Short mmCIF file of N, CA and C in Angstrom, two decimals:
data_model
loop_
_atom_site.label_atom_id
_atom_site.label_comp_id
_atom_site.label_asym_id
_atom_site.label_seq_id
_atom_site.Cartn_x
_atom_site.Cartn_y
_atom_site.Cartn_z
N UNK A 1 78.83 155.84 101.77
CA UNK A 1 79.79 154.75 101.88
C UNK A 1 80.96 155.02 100.94
N UNK A 2 82.14 154.75 101.45
CA UNK A 2 83.35 154.91 100.65
C UNK A 2 83.96 153.54 100.40
N UNK A 3 84.18 153.23 99.13
CA UNK A 3 84.83 151.97 98.77
C UNK A 3 86.31 152.09 99.13
N UNK A 4 86.77 151.16 99.95
CA UNK A 4 88.11 151.22 100.51
C UNK A 4 88.80 149.88 100.31
N UNK A 5 90.09 149.93 100.00
CA UNK A 5 90.89 148.71 99.87
C UNK A 5 92.07 148.82 100.82
N UNK A 6 92.26 147.74 101.59
CA UNK A 6 93.27 147.70 102.63
C UNK A 6 94.25 146.57 102.35
N UNK A 7 95.54 146.86 102.49
CA UNK A 7 96.57 145.84 102.39
C UNK A 7 96.86 145.30 103.78
N UNK A 8 96.87 143.98 103.93
CA UNK A 8 97.09 143.35 105.22
C UNK A 8 98.35 142.50 105.14
N UNK A 9 99.19 142.60 106.15
CA UNK A 9 100.38 141.76 106.24
C UNK A 9 100.62 141.30 107.66
N UNK A 10 101.12 140.07 107.78
CA UNK A 10 101.48 139.53 109.09
C UNK A 10 102.56 138.47 108.91
N UNK A 11 103.56 138.48 109.78
CA UNK A 11 104.54 137.39 109.76
C UNK A 11 104.84 136.85 111.16
N UNK A 12 104.01 137.19 112.12
CA UNK A 12 104.07 136.62 113.46
C UNK A 12 102.71 135.99 113.73
N UNK A 13 102.71 134.69 114.03
CA UNK A 13 101.45 133.97 114.22
C UNK A 13 100.48 134.32 113.09
N UNK A 14 100.92 134.02 111.88
CA UNK A 14 100.24 134.47 110.67
C UNK A 14 98.77 134.05 110.60
N UNK A 15 98.46 132.78 110.85
CA UNK A 15 97.07 132.32 110.75
C UNK A 15 96.18 133.11 111.72
N UNK A 16 96.63 133.20 112.94
CA UNK A 16 95.87 133.90 113.98
C UNK A 16 95.60 135.36 113.59
N UNK A 17 96.64 136.05 113.15
CA UNK A 17 96.49 137.48 112.87
C UNK A 17 95.77 137.76 111.56
N UNK A 18 95.89 136.87 110.57
CA UNK A 18 95.12 137.03 109.33
C UNK A 18 93.63 136.91 109.65
N UNK A 19 93.28 135.90 110.43
CA UNK A 19 91.87 135.73 110.83
C UNK A 19 91.39 136.94 111.64
N UNK A 20 92.20 137.37 112.58
CA UNK A 20 91.82 138.51 113.44
C UNK A 20 91.57 139.76 112.60
N UNK A 21 92.40 140.00 111.61
CA UNK A 21 92.23 141.18 110.76
C UNK A 21 90.87 141.13 110.07
N UNK A 22 90.52 140.00 109.52
CA UNK A 22 89.26 139.87 108.80
C UNK A 22 88.08 140.07 109.75
N UNK A 23 88.14 139.47 110.91
CA UNK A 23 87.07 139.61 111.89
C UNK A 23 86.91 141.07 112.30
N UNK A 24 88.01 141.73 112.60
CA UNK A 24 87.96 143.13 113.03
C UNK A 24 87.49 144.06 111.91
N UNK A 25 87.95 143.81 110.69
CA UNK A 25 87.61 144.70 109.58
C UNK A 25 86.14 144.61 109.19
N UNK A 26 85.54 143.46 109.36
CA UNK A 26 84.12 143.35 109.01
C UNK A 26 83.26 144.24 109.90
N UNK A 27 83.78 144.66 111.04
CA UNK A 27 83.06 145.56 111.95
C UNK A 27 83.13 147.02 111.52
N UNK A 28 83.97 147.31 110.53
CA UNK A 28 84.17 148.70 110.12
C UNK A 28 83.37 149.08 108.88
N UNK A 29 82.63 148.15 108.33
CA UNK A 29 81.86 148.47 107.13
C UNK A 29 81.06 147.29 106.64
N UNK A 30 80.69 147.34 105.37
CA UNK A 30 79.88 146.29 104.75
C UNK A 30 80.54 145.85 103.45
N UNK A 31 79.98 144.79 102.88
CA UNK A 31 80.46 144.26 101.59
C UNK A 31 81.92 143.85 101.64
N UNK A 32 82.30 143.19 102.71
CA UNK A 32 83.69 142.75 102.88
C UNK A 32 84.07 141.75 101.78
N UNK A 33 85.19 142.00 101.14
CA UNK A 33 85.77 141.09 100.15
C UNK A 33 87.18 140.76 100.64
N UNK A 34 87.58 139.51 100.50
CA UNK A 34 88.91 139.10 100.91
C UNK A 34 89.58 138.41 99.72
N UNK A 35 90.75 138.89 99.34
CA UNK A 35 91.50 138.28 98.25
C UNK A 35 92.10 136.95 98.68
N UNK A 36 92.75 136.31 97.74
CA UNK A 36 93.60 135.18 98.07
C UNK A 36 94.66 135.66 99.06
N UNK A 37 95.03 134.80 99.98
CA UNK A 37 96.12 135.12 100.91
C UNK A 37 97.39 134.50 100.33
N UNK A 38 98.44 135.31 100.25
CA UNK A 38 99.70 134.86 99.68
C UNK A 38 100.79 134.82 100.74
N UNK A 39 101.57 133.74 100.71
CA UNK A 39 102.78 133.64 101.53
C UNK A 39 103.92 134.13 100.66
N UNK A 40 104.75 135.00 101.22
CA UNK A 40 105.88 135.51 100.45
C UNK A 40 106.99 135.96 101.41
N UNK A 41 108.21 136.07 100.88
CA UNK A 41 109.32 136.50 101.73
C UNK A 41 109.13 137.94 102.22
N UNK A 42 109.77 138.24 103.33
CA UNK A 42 109.79 139.62 103.82
C UNK A 42 110.45 140.49 102.75
N UNK A 43 109.92 141.69 102.55
CA UNK A 43 110.45 142.60 101.53
C UNK A 43 111.36 143.64 102.17
N UNK A 44 112.63 143.61 101.83
CA UNK A 44 113.55 144.64 102.28
C UNK A 44 114.23 144.37 103.61
N UNK A 45 113.96 143.22 104.22
CA UNK A 45 114.65 142.89 105.47
C UNK A 45 114.64 141.38 105.64
N UNK A 46 115.51 140.90 106.52
CA UNK A 46 115.62 139.48 106.79
C UNK A 46 114.65 139.12 107.91
N UNK A 47 113.48 138.60 107.52
CA UNK A 47 112.46 138.26 108.50
C UNK A 47 111.70 137.03 108.06
N UNK A 48 110.82 136.58 108.90
CA UNK A 48 109.98 135.43 108.58
C UNK A 48 109.07 135.75 107.40
N UNK A 49 108.62 134.71 106.71
CA UNK A 49 107.71 134.91 105.59
C UNK A 49 106.40 135.54 106.07
N UNK A 50 105.84 136.34 105.20
CA UNK A 50 104.58 137.04 105.48
C UNK A 50 103.41 136.32 104.85
N UNK A 51 102.23 136.57 105.39
CA UNK A 51 100.97 136.39 104.70
C UNK A 51 100.55 137.80 104.30
N UNK A 52 100.23 137.98 103.05
CA UNK A 52 99.75 139.26 102.55
C UNK A 52 98.47 139.05 101.77
N UNK A 53 97.54 139.98 101.93
CA UNK A 53 96.29 139.93 101.18
C UNK A 53 95.65 141.31 101.19
N UNK A 54 94.58 141.45 100.43
CA UNK A 54 93.86 142.72 100.35
C UNK A 54 92.41 142.47 100.74
N UNK A 55 91.87 143.42 101.47
CA UNK A 55 90.46 143.41 101.87
C UNK A 55 89.80 144.64 101.26
N UNK A 56 88.66 144.41 100.64
CA UNK A 56 87.82 145.51 100.16
C UNK A 56 86.64 145.66 101.10
N UNK A 57 86.26 146.89 101.36
CA UNK A 57 85.16 147.15 102.29
C UNK A 57 84.54 148.50 101.94
N UNK A 58 83.25 148.61 102.13
CA UNK A 58 82.56 149.89 102.02
C UNK A 58 82.35 150.40 103.44
N UNK A 59 82.79 151.61 103.70
CA UNK A 59 82.73 152.13 105.06
C UNK A 59 82.14 153.53 105.11
N UNK A 60 81.51 153.84 106.23
CA UNK A 60 80.99 155.18 106.48
C UNK A 60 81.99 156.05 107.24
N UNK A 61 83.08 155.45 107.72
CA UNK A 61 84.05 156.21 108.50
C UNK A 61 84.79 157.21 107.62
N UNK A 62 85.02 158.40 108.14
CA UNK A 62 85.87 159.38 107.47
C UNK A 62 87.31 158.87 107.52
N UNK A 63 88.13 159.29 106.59
CA UNK A 63 89.50 158.80 106.48
C UNK A 63 90.29 158.92 107.79
N UNK A 64 90.31 160.06 108.47
CA UNK A 64 91.10 160.13 109.72
C UNK A 64 90.64 159.14 110.79
N UNK A 65 89.32 158.97 110.91
CA UNK A 65 88.80 158.05 111.91
C UNK A 65 89.07 156.60 111.51
N UNK A 66 88.94 156.28 110.23
CA UNK A 66 89.25 154.93 109.77
C UNK A 66 90.72 154.62 110.04
N UNK A 67 91.59 155.55 109.74
CA UNK A 67 93.02 155.36 109.97
C UNK A 67 93.30 155.12 111.45
N UNK A 68 92.65 155.88 112.31
CA UNK A 68 92.82 155.72 113.76
C UNK A 68 92.35 154.34 114.21
N UNK A 69 91.22 153.91 113.69
CA UNK A 69 90.67 152.60 114.07
C UNK A 69 91.56 151.45 113.58
N UNK A 70 92.11 151.58 112.41
CA UNK A 70 93.00 150.55 111.89
C UNK A 70 94.26 150.45 112.75
N UNK A 71 94.78 151.59 113.14
CA UNK A 71 95.95 151.61 114.02
C UNK A 71 95.63 150.96 115.36
N UNK A 72 94.44 151.23 115.88
CA UNK A 72 94.03 150.63 117.15
C UNK A 72 93.94 149.11 117.03
N UNK A 73 93.49 148.60 115.89
CA UNK A 73 93.44 147.15 115.67
C UNK A 73 94.85 146.58 115.69
N UNK A 74 95.76 147.24 114.97
CA UNK A 74 97.15 146.77 114.95
C UNK A 74 97.73 146.67 116.36
N UNK A 75 97.54 147.72 117.13
CA UNK A 75 98.08 147.78 118.50
C UNK A 75 97.41 146.73 119.38
N UNK A 76 96.10 146.55 119.23
CA UNK A 76 95.38 145.57 120.04
C UNK A 76 95.90 144.15 119.81
N UNK A 77 96.46 143.90 118.64
CA UNK A 77 96.99 142.57 118.33
C UNK A 77 98.51 142.51 118.43
N UNK A 78 99.09 143.44 119.17
CA UNK A 78 100.48 143.30 119.54
C UNK A 78 101.50 144.10 118.77
N UNK A 79 101.07 144.95 117.86
CA UNK A 79 102.05 145.77 117.15
C UNK A 79 102.45 146.93 118.06
N UNK A 80 103.74 147.10 118.27
CA UNK A 80 104.18 148.21 119.12
C UNK A 80 103.77 149.56 118.51
N UNK A 81 103.42 150.49 119.37
CA UNK A 81 103.01 151.82 118.88
C UNK A 81 104.14 152.52 118.14
N UNK A 82 105.37 152.21 118.47
CA UNK A 82 106.52 152.84 117.82
C UNK A 82 107.16 151.90 116.79
N UNK A 83 106.37 151.01 116.21
CA UNK A 83 106.91 150.03 115.25
C UNK A 83 107.61 150.72 114.09
N UNK A 84 108.73 150.15 113.72
CA UNK A 84 109.52 150.67 112.61
C UNK A 84 109.14 149.93 111.34
N UNK A 85 109.49 150.51 110.21
CA UNK A 85 109.35 149.81 108.95
C UNK A 85 110.39 148.69 108.90
N UNK A 86 110.14 147.75 108.02
CA UNK A 86 111.08 146.67 107.75
C UNK A 86 111.45 145.88 109.00
N UNK A 87 110.42 145.41 109.70
CA UNK A 87 110.63 144.52 110.83
C UNK A 87 109.42 143.59 110.92
N UNK A 88 109.62 142.48 111.63
CA UNK A 88 108.53 141.53 111.81
C UNK A 88 107.35 142.24 112.47
N UNK A 89 106.14 141.74 112.13
CA UNK A 89 104.96 142.37 112.72
C UNK A 89 103.80 141.39 112.84
N UNK A 90 103.04 141.60 113.90
CA UNK A 90 101.86 140.79 114.12
C UNK A 90 100.79 141.14 113.10
N UNK A 91 100.60 142.42 112.88
CA UNK A 91 99.54 142.87 111.99
C UNK A 91 99.88 144.26 111.45
N UNK A 92 99.81 144.36 110.14
CA UNK A 92 100.04 145.63 109.45
C UNK A 92 98.86 145.85 108.53
N UNK A 93 98.14 146.95 108.70
CA UNK A 93 96.98 147.27 107.87
C UNK A 93 97.22 148.63 107.23
N UNK A 94 97.31 148.63 105.91
CA UNK A 94 97.57 149.87 105.17
C UNK A 94 96.38 150.20 104.29
N UNK A 95 95.99 151.47 104.28
CA UNK A 95 94.95 151.93 103.37
C UNK A 95 95.59 152.10 102.00
N UNK A 96 95.14 151.31 101.04
CA UNK A 96 95.66 151.38 99.68
C UNK A 96 94.89 152.39 98.84
N UNK A 97 93.58 152.30 98.93
CA UNK A 97 92.67 153.18 98.19
C UNK A 97 91.51 153.54 99.09
N UNK A 98 91.12 154.81 99.06
CA UNK A 98 89.98 155.27 99.85
C UNK A 98 89.12 156.12 98.91
N UNK A 99 88.16 155.47 98.26
CA UNK A 99 87.32 156.17 97.30
C UNK A 99 88.16 156.85 96.24
N UNK A 100 87.87 158.10 95.99
CA UNK A 100 88.60 158.90 94.99
C UNK A 100 89.69 159.76 95.62
N UNK A 101 89.97 159.52 96.89
CA UNK A 101 90.92 160.34 97.65
C UNK A 101 92.32 160.27 97.06
N UNK A 102 92.93 161.43 96.91
CA UNK A 102 94.32 161.54 96.48
C UNK A 102 95.03 162.41 97.51
N UNK A 103 96.15 161.91 98.02
CA UNK A 103 96.89 162.65 99.03
C UNK A 103 98.37 162.33 98.93
N UNK A 104 99.18 163.34 99.06
CA UNK A 104 100.63 163.16 99.07
C UNK A 104 101.18 163.33 100.48
N UNK A 105 100.28 163.52 101.45
CA UNK A 105 100.67 163.73 102.85
C UNK A 105 101.19 162.43 103.45
N UNK A 106 101.29 162.39 104.78
CA UNK A 106 101.82 161.20 105.45
C UNK A 106 100.97 159.97 105.17
N UNK A 107 99.68 160.15 104.95
CA UNK A 107 98.82 159.06 104.53
C UNK A 107 98.65 159.20 103.02
N UNK A 108 99.62 158.62 102.31
CA UNK A 108 99.65 158.74 100.85
C UNK A 108 98.55 157.90 100.22
N UNK A 109 97.75 158.52 99.38
CA UNK A 109 96.69 157.82 98.66
C UNK A 109 96.68 158.28 97.20
N UNK A 110 96.55 157.35 96.29
CA UNK A 110 96.66 155.92 96.47
C UNK A 110 98.04 155.56 97.00
N UNK A 111 98.11 154.50 97.76
CA UNK A 111 99.38 154.09 98.36
C UNK A 111 100.32 153.57 97.28
N UNK A 112 101.56 154.02 97.30
CA UNK A 112 102.53 153.65 96.25
C UNK A 112 102.85 152.16 96.24
N UNK A 113 102.55 151.44 97.31
CA UNK A 113 102.80 149.99 97.36
C UNK A 113 102.07 149.26 96.23
N UNK A 114 100.96 149.81 95.76
CA UNK A 114 100.22 149.21 94.65
C UNK A 114 101.13 149.02 93.44
N UNK A 115 102.02 149.95 93.22
CA UNK A 115 102.88 149.96 92.03
C UNK A 115 104.23 149.29 92.28
N UNK A 116 104.55 149.00 93.55
CA UNK A 116 105.89 148.51 93.91
C UNK A 116 105.96 147.06 94.32
N UNK A 117 104.87 146.50 94.82
CA UNK A 117 104.94 145.16 95.41
C UNK A 117 103.91 144.22 94.79
N UNK A 118 104.39 143.08 94.31
CA UNK A 118 103.50 142.08 93.72
C UNK A 118 102.49 141.55 94.74
N UNK A 119 102.87 141.49 96.01
CA UNK A 119 101.97 140.98 97.04
C UNK A 119 100.86 141.96 97.39
N UNK A 120 100.92 143.16 96.84
CA UNK A 120 99.82 144.13 96.95
C UNK A 120 99.02 144.15 95.64
N UNK A 121 99.72 144.25 94.53
CA UNK A 121 99.05 144.38 93.23
C UNK A 121 98.24 143.14 92.87
N UNK A 122 98.79 141.94 93.07
CA UNK A 122 98.07 140.72 92.70
C UNK A 122 96.73 140.59 93.43
N UNK A 123 96.70 140.68 94.75
CA UNK A 123 95.39 140.54 95.41
C UNK A 123 94.44 141.71 95.11
N UNK A 124 94.97 142.91 94.90
CA UNK A 124 94.11 144.03 94.52
C UNK A 124 93.49 143.76 93.15
N UNK A 125 94.28 143.23 92.24
CA UNK A 125 93.80 142.87 90.91
C UNK A 125 92.67 141.83 91.00
N UNK A 126 92.78 140.89 91.91
CA UNK A 126 91.75 139.88 92.08
C UNK A 126 90.41 140.50 92.50
N UNK A 127 90.47 141.50 93.35
CA UNK A 127 89.24 142.09 93.90
C UNK A 127 88.60 143.14 93.00
N UNK A 128 89.42 143.94 92.32
CA UNK A 128 88.84 145.09 91.59
C UNK A 128 89.64 145.41 90.32
N UNK A 129 89.71 144.48 89.37
CA UNK A 129 90.54 144.71 88.19
C UNK A 129 90.13 145.93 87.36
N UNK A 130 88.86 146.28 87.38
CA UNK A 130 88.40 147.37 86.52
C UNK A 130 88.34 148.72 87.23
N UNK A 131 88.70 148.76 88.50
CA UNK A 131 88.71 150.01 89.24
C UNK A 131 89.81 150.93 88.72
N UNK A 132 89.46 152.17 88.42
CA UNK A 132 90.45 153.15 87.97
C UNK A 132 91.10 153.77 89.20
N UNK A 133 92.42 153.75 89.22
CA UNK A 133 93.18 154.27 90.36
C UNK A 133 93.18 155.80 90.30
N UNK A 134 92.66 156.44 91.34
CA UNK A 134 92.59 157.91 91.36
C UNK A 134 93.98 158.53 91.16
N UNK A 135 94.03 159.54 90.32
CA UNK A 135 95.28 160.26 90.09
C UNK A 135 96.20 159.58 89.10
N UNK A 136 95.99 158.29 88.85
CA UNK A 136 96.84 157.55 87.91
C UNK A 136 96.15 157.43 86.56
N UNK A 137 94.84 157.22 86.58
CA UNK A 137 94.07 157.12 85.35
C UNK A 137 94.01 155.74 84.74
N UNK A 138 94.80 154.82 85.24
CA UNK A 138 94.76 153.45 84.74
C UNK A 138 93.91 152.60 85.67
N UNK A 139 93.34 151.54 85.09
CA UNK A 139 92.63 150.58 85.93
C UNK A 139 93.66 149.69 86.62
N UNK A 140 93.23 149.01 87.66
CA UNK A 140 94.11 148.06 88.33
C UNK A 140 94.58 147.02 87.32
N UNK A 141 93.70 146.59 86.43
CA UNK A 141 94.07 145.62 85.40
C UNK A 141 95.21 146.17 84.51
N UNK A 142 95.11 147.42 84.10
CA UNK A 142 96.16 148.01 83.25
C UNK A 142 97.49 148.08 83.99
N UNK A 143 97.46 148.46 85.26
CA UNK A 143 98.69 148.49 86.04
C UNK A 143 99.25 147.08 86.15
N UNK A 144 98.38 146.12 86.43
CA UNK A 144 98.81 144.73 86.54
C UNK A 144 99.44 144.26 85.23
N UNK A 145 98.80 144.53 84.11
CA UNK A 145 99.33 144.10 82.81
C UNK A 145 100.66 144.76 82.49
N UNK A 146 100.82 146.02 82.87
CA UNK A 146 102.03 146.77 82.53
C UNK A 146 103.18 146.56 83.51
N UNK A 147 102.88 146.28 84.78
CA UNK A 147 103.94 146.31 85.79
C UNK A 147 104.13 145.03 86.59
N UNK A 148 103.16 144.12 86.57
CA UNK A 148 103.21 142.98 87.47
C UNK A 148 104.47 142.14 87.29
N UNK A 149 104.80 141.79 86.09
CA UNK A 149 105.99 140.96 85.87
C UNK A 149 107.28 141.67 86.28
N UNK A 150 107.34 142.98 86.10
CA UNK A 150 108.56 143.71 86.45
C UNK A 150 108.75 143.85 87.96
N UNK A 151 107.69 143.63 88.74
CA UNK A 151 107.82 143.69 90.20
C UNK A 151 107.78 142.30 90.82
N UNK A 152 108.06 141.28 90.01
CA UNK A 152 108.21 139.93 90.54
C UNK A 152 107.19 138.93 90.05
N UNK A 153 106.10 139.39 89.45
CA UNK A 153 105.08 138.45 89.00
C UNK A 153 104.68 137.52 90.13
N UNK A 154 104.48 136.27 89.80
CA UNK A 154 104.08 135.27 90.80
C UNK A 154 105.29 134.53 91.36
N UNK A 155 106.50 134.96 91.02
CA UNK A 155 107.72 134.22 91.35
C UNK A 155 107.89 133.91 92.83
N UNK A 156 107.47 134.79 93.71
CA UNK A 156 107.68 134.57 95.14
C UNK A 156 106.37 134.54 95.93
N UNK A 157 105.25 134.39 95.22
CA UNK A 157 103.94 134.35 95.86
C UNK A 157 103.40 132.93 95.85
N UNK A 158 103.00 132.45 97.00
CA UNK A 158 102.38 131.14 97.11
C UNK A 158 101.00 131.32 97.74
N UNK A 159 99.96 130.98 96.99
CA UNK A 159 98.61 131.06 97.53
C UNK A 159 98.46 130.03 98.64
N UNK A 160 97.88 130.46 99.74
CA UNK A 160 97.68 129.54 100.86
C UNK A 160 96.18 129.43 101.14
N UNK A 161 95.82 128.35 101.75
CA UNK A 161 94.44 128.14 102.15
C UNK A 161 94.35 128.33 103.65
N UNK A 162 93.55 129.26 104.03
CA UNK A 162 93.29 129.54 105.44
C UNK A 162 91.79 129.43 105.62
N UNK A 163 91.34 128.49 106.41
CA UNK A 163 89.91 128.28 106.57
C UNK A 163 89.32 129.47 107.31
N UNK A 164 88.56 130.27 106.58
CA UNK A 164 87.94 131.45 107.15
C UNK A 164 86.44 131.32 107.28
N UNK A 165 85.88 130.22 106.81
CA UNK A 165 84.43 130.12 106.70
C UNK A 165 83.72 130.29 108.04
N UNK A 166 84.33 129.89 109.12
CA UNK A 166 83.68 130.04 110.43
C UNK A 166 83.91 131.41 111.05
N UNK A 167 84.85 132.19 110.47
CA UNK A 167 85.23 133.45 111.08
C UNK A 167 84.40 134.65 110.62
N UNK A 168 83.92 134.62 109.39
CA UNK A 168 83.10 135.73 108.91
C UNK A 168 82.08 135.22 107.92
N UNK A 169 80.98 135.82 107.91
CA UNK A 169 79.90 135.45 106.99
C UNK A 169 79.20 136.72 106.55
#
């Protein structure tokens, strides 16, 4: 089993797609953890507000197959196959951390969003503060303590309540 952390974002039919992501992701592994869901402005473009959160999961899937399956989930819920960055989206699922994997290729691991966006770092911190980030050497807590305020802190994050109790157990 590989401990994996995924960043989830949606700004089209947010409640529906946040729930769908959680339901679909629980099928890909065990020990599903879901962070607080945060509402925040679109980053880098003029779009509707997003729901962003992080899911932790232990999975047996190899990285290429997991990536393929995540993409299939996005497409199944309406994300165009040729979707561009910085545009509204039904569902965006990014692999933030995949065990001890380090990669500078097209699937960058650890994903640099951890260090750049408060809507990624805050929920990751909630789930695994003591996890050491591969290749960085700092724990998520250390990154949070050193960088969180400089990337916006809680200034644009609003915790929302989304009733998930009936959707996954």
